[in-house]
mmCIF file of C-alpha atoms in Angstrom:
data_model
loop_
_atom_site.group_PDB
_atom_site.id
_atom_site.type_symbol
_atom_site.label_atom_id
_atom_site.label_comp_id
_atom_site.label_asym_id
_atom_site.label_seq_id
_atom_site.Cartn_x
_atom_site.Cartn_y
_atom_site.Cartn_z
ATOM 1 C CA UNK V 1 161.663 83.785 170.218
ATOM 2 C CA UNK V 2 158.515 83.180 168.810
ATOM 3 C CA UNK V 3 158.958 83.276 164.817
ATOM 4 C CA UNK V 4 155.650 84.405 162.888
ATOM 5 C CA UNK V 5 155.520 82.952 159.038
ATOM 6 C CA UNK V 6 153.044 84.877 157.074
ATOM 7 C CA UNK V 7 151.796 83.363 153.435
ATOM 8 C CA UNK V 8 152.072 84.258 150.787
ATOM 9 C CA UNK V 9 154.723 86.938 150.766
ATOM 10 C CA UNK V 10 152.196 88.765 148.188
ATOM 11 C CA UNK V 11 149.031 88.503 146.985
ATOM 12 C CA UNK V 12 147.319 90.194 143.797
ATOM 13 C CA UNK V 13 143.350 89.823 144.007
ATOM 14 C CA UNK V 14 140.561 91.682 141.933
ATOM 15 C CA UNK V 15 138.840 94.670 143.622
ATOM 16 C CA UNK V 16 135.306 92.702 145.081
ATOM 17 C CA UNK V 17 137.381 89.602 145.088
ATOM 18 C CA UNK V 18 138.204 87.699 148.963
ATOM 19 C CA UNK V 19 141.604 88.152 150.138
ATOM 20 C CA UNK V 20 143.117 85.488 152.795
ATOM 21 C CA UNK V 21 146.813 86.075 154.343
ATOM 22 C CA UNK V 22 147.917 83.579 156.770
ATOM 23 C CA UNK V 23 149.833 83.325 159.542
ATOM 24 C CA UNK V 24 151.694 80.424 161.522
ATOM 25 C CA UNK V 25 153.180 80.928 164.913
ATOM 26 C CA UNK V 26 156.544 78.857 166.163
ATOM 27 C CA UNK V 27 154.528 78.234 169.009
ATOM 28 C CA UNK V 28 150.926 78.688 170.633
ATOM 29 C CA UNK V 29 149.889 82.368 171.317
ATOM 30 C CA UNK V 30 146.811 80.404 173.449
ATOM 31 C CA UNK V 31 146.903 81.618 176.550
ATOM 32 C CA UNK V 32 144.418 79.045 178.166
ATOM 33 C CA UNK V 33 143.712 80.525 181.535
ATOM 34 C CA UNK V 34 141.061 83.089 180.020
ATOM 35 C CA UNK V 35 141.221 81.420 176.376
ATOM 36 C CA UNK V 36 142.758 84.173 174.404
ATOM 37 C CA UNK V 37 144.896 84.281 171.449
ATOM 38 C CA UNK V 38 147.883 86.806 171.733
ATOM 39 C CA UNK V 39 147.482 87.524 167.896
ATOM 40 C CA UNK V 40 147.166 91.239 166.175
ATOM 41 C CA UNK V 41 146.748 92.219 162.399
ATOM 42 C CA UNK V 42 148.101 95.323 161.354
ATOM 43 C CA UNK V 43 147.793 97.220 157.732
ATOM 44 C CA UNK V 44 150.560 99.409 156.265
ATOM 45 C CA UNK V 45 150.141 101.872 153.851
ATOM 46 C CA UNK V 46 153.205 103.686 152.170
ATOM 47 C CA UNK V 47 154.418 106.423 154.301
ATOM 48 C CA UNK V 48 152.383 105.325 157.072
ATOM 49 C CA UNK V 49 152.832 103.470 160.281
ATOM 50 C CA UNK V 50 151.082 100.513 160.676
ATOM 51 C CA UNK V 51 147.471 100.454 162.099
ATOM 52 C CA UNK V 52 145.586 97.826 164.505
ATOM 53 C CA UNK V 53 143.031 96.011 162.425
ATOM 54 C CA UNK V 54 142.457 93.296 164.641
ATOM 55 C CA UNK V 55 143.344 91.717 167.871
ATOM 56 C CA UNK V 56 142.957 88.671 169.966
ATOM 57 C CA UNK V 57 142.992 87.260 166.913
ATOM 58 C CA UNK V 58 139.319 87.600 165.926
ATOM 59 C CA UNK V 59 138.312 91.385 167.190
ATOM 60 C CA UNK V 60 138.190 93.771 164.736
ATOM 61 C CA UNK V 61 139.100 97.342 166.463
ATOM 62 C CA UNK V 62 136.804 100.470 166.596
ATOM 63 C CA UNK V 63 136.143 101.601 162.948
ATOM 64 C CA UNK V 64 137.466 98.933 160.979
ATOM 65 C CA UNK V 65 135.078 97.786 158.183
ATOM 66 C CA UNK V 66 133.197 94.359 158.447
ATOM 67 C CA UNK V 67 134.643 93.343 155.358
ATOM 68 C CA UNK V 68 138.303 92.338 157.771
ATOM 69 C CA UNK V 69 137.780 89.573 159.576
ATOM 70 C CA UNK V 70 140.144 87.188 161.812
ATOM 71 C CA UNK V 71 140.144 83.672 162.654
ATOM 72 C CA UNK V 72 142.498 80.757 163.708
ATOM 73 C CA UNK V 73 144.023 79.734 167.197
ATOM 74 C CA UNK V 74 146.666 77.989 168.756
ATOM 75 C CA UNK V 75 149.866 78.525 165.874
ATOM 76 C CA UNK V 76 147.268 79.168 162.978
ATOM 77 C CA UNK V 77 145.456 82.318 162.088
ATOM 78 C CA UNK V 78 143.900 84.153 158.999
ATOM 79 C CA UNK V 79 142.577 87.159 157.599
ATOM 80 C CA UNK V 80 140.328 87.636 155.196
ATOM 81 C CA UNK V 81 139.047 90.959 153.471
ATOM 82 C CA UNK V 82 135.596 89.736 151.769
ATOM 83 C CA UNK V 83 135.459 91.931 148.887
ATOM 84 C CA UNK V 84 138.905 93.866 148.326
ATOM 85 C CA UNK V 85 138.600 97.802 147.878
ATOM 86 C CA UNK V 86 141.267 100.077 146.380
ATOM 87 C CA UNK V 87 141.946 101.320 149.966
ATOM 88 C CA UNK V 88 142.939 97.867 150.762
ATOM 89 C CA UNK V 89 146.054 98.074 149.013
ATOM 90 C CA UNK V 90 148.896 97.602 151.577
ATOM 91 C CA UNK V 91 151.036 95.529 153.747
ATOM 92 C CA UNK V 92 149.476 93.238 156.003
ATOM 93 C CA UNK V 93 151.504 92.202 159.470
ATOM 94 C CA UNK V 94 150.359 89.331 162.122
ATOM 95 C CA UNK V 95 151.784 90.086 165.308
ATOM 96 C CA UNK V 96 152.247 87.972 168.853
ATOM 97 C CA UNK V 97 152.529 89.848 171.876
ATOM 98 C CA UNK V 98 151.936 86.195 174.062
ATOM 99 C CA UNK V 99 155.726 86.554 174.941
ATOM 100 C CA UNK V 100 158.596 89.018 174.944
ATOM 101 C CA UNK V 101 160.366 89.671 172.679
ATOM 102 C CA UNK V 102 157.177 90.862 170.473
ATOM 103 C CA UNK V 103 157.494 89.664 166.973
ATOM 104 C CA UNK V 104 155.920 89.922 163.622
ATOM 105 C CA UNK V 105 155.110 88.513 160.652
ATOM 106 C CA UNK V 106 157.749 89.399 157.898
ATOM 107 C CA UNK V 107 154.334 90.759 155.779
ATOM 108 C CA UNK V 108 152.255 90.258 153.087
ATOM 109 C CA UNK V 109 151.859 92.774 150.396
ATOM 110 C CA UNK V 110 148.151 93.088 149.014
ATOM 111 C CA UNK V 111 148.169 94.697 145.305
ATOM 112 C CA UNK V 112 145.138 94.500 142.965
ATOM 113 C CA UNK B 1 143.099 109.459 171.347
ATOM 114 C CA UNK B 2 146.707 108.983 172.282
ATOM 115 C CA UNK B 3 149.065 110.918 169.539
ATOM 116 C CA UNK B 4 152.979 110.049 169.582
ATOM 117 C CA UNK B 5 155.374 112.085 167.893
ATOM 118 C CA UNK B 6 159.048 111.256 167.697
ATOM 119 C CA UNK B 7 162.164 113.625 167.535
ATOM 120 C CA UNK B 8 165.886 113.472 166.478
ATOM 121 C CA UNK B 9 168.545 113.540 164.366
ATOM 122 C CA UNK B 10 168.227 112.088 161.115
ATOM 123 C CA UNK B 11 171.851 111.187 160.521
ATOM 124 C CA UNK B 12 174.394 109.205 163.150
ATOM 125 C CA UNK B 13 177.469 108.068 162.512
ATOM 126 C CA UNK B 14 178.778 104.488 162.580
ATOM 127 C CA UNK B 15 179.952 103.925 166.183
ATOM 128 C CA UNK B 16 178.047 106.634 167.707
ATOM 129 C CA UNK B 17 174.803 106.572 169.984
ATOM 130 C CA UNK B 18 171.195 107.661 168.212
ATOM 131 C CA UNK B 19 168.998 109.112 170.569
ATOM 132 C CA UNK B 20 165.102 109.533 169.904
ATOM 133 C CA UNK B 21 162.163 111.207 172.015
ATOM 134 C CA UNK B 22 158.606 110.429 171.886
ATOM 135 C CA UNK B 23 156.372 113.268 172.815
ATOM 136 C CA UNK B 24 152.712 111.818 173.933
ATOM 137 C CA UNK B 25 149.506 113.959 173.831
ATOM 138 C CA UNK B 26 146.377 112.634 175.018
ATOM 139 C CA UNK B 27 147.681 110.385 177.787
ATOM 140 C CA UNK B 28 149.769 110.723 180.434
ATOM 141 C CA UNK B 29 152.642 108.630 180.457
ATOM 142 C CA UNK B 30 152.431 108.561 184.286
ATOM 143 C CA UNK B 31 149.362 106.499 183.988
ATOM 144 C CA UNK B 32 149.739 103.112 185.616
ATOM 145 C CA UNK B 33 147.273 102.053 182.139
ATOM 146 C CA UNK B 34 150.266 102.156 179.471
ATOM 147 C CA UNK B 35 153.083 100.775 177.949
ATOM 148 C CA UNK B 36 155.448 102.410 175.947
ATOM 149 C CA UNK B 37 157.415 100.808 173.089
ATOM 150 C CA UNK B 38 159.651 101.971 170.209
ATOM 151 C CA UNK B 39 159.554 99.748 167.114
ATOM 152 C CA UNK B 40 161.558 99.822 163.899
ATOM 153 C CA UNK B 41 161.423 98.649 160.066
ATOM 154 C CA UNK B 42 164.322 99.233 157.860
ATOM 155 C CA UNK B 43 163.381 100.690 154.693
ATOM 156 C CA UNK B 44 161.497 97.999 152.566
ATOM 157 C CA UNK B 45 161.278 95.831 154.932
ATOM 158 C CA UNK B 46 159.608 94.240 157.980
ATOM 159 C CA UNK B 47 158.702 95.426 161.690
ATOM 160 C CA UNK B 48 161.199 95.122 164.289
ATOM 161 C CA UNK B 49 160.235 95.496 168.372
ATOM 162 C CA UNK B 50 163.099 96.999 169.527
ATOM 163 C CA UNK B 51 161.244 97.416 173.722
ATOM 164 C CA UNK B 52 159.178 98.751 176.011
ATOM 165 C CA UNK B 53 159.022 101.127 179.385
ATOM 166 C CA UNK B 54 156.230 101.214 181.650
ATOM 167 C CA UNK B 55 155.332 104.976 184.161
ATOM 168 C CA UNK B 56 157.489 103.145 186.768
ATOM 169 C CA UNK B 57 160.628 102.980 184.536
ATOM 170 C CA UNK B 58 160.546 99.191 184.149
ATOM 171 C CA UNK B 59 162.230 98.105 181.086
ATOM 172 C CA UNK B 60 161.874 95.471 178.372
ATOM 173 C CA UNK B 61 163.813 95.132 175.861
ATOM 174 C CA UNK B 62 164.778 92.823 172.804
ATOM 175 C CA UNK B 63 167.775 90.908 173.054
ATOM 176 C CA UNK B 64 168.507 90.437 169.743
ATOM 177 C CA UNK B 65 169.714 94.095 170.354
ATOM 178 C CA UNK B 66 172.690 92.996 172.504
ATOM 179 C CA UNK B 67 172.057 95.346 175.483
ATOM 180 C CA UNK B 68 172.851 97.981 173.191
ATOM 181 C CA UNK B 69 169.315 99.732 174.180
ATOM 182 C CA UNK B 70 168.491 102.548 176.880
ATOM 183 C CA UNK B 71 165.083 103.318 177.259
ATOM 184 C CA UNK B 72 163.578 105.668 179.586
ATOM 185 C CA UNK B 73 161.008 107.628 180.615
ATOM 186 C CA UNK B 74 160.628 111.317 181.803
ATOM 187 C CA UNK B 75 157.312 112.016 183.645
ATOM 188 C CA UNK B 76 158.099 115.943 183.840
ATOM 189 C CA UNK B 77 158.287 116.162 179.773
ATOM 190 C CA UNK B 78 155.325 113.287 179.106
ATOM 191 C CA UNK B 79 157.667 111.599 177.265
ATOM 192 C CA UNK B 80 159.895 108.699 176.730
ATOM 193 C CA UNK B 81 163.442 107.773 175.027
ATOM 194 C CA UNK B 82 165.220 105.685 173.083
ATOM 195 C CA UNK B 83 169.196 105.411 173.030
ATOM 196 C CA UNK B 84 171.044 102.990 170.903
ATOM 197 C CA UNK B 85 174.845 102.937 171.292
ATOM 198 C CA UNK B 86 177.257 101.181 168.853
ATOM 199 C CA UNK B 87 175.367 102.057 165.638
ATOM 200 C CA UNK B 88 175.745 100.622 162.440
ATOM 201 C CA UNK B 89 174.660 100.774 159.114
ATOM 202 C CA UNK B 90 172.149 97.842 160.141
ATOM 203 C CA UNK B 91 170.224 100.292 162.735
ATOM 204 C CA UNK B 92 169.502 102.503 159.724
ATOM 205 C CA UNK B 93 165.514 102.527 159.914
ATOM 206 C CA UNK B 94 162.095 103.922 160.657
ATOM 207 C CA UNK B 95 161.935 104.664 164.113
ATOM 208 C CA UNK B 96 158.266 104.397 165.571
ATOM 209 C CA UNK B 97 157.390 104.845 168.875
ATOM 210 C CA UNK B 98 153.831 103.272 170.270
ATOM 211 C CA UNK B 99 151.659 102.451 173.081
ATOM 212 C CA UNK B 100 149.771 99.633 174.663
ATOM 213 C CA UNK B 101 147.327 99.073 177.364
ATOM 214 C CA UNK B 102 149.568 96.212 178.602
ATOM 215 C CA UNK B 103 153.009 94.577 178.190
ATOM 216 C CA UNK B 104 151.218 91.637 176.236
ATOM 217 C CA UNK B 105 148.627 93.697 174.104
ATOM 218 C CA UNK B 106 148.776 94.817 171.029
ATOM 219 C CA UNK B 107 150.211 98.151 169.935
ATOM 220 C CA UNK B 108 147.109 100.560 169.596
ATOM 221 C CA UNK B 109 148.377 103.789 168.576
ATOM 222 C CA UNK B 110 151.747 104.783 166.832
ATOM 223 C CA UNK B 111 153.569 107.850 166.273
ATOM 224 C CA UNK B 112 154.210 108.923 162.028
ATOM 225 C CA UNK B 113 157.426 107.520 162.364
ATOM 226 C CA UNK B 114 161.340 109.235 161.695
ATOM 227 C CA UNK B 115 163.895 107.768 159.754
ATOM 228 C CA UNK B 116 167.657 107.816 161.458
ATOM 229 C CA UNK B 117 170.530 106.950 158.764
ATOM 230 C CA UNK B 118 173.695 105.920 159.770
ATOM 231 C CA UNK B 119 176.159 106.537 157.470
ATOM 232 C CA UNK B 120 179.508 108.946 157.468
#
């Protein structure tokens, strides 16, 4: 299985302040035929499910504000949120669907 | 937009077999485009994939599970399943069910969620 490390495990940052989460993979997510990284970001909010934020490791999904952005490839990815806003408050997931079985990161909780 | 809702009982006993339905709108779960997955996260903590079915009933599932894991797919009802035999107090968790445009993509949309206990 393909284990996902996320750091840190939480994160307190100052509303306008930059945000980074990372996230290491066991192994590459790179698939190299068509040079895509198998890598999603999710955000959690209490009572929620999780919602798609990112994926391919640096496309941010339909809505999403500019202020999320992905990066990293290969076994080493980040996001950043550029200037935190009170609706950022949540968990943060990286996820790798390169291989079955799918796996996540164990989280990262994002308080102000 | 795809919208998932799942169904069942909130309580199983230890032993027994928890059964859970996903009811898709927006989609047709015939389509050759989808996958469809159930996920779960135990209360407080992290997200677990627990496997997917695609229109043709083609399977994949975790095997961290054991084979303990049914799922299948009715075409008639637009929906899918999820049965999990042997229960313990370990399976007590969220129970999402999702949806992908591929095996190895991520999970788009996702239903609210229902939380299955197992406990006497």
């Amino acid at each position: 299985d393909i284990v996902m490390t996320q750091s840190p495990d939480s994160l307190a940052v100052s509303l306008g302040e930059r945000a980074t989460i990372n996230c290491k993979s066991s192994q590459s997510v790179l698939f190299n035929s068509n040079n895509k990284n198998y890598l999603g970001w999710y955000q959690q909010k209490p009572g929620q499910p999780p919602k798609l934020l990112i994926s391919s490791a640096s496309t941010r999904e339909s809505g999403v504000p500019d202020r999320f952005t992905g990066s990293g490839s290969g076994t080493d990815f980040t996001l950043t949120i550029s200037s935190l806003q009170a609706a950022d408050v949540a968990v943060y997931y990286c996820h790798q669907y390169y291989t079955t079985p799918l796996t996540f990161g164990q989280g990262t909780r994002l308080e102000i | 937009q795809v919208q998932l809702q799942e169904s069942g009982p909130g309580l199983v006993k230890p032993s027994e077999t928890l059964s859970l339905t996903c009811s898709v709108s927006g989609a047709s779960i015939s389509s050759s485009t989808y996958y469809w997955g159930w996920i779960r996260q135990p209360p407080g903590k992290g997200l677990e994939w627990i496997g997917s079915v695609y229109y043709s009933g083609g399977t994949y599932d975790n095997p961290s599970l054991k084979s303990r894991v049914t799922i299948s797919i009715d075409l008639s009802k637009n929906q899918f399943s999820l049965r999990l035999s042997s229960v313990t107090a370990a399976d007590t968790a969220v129970y999402y069910c999702s949806v992908s445009t591929d095996l190895y993509d991520p999970l788009d949309y996702w239903g609210q969620g229902t939380l299955v206990t197992v406990s006497t």
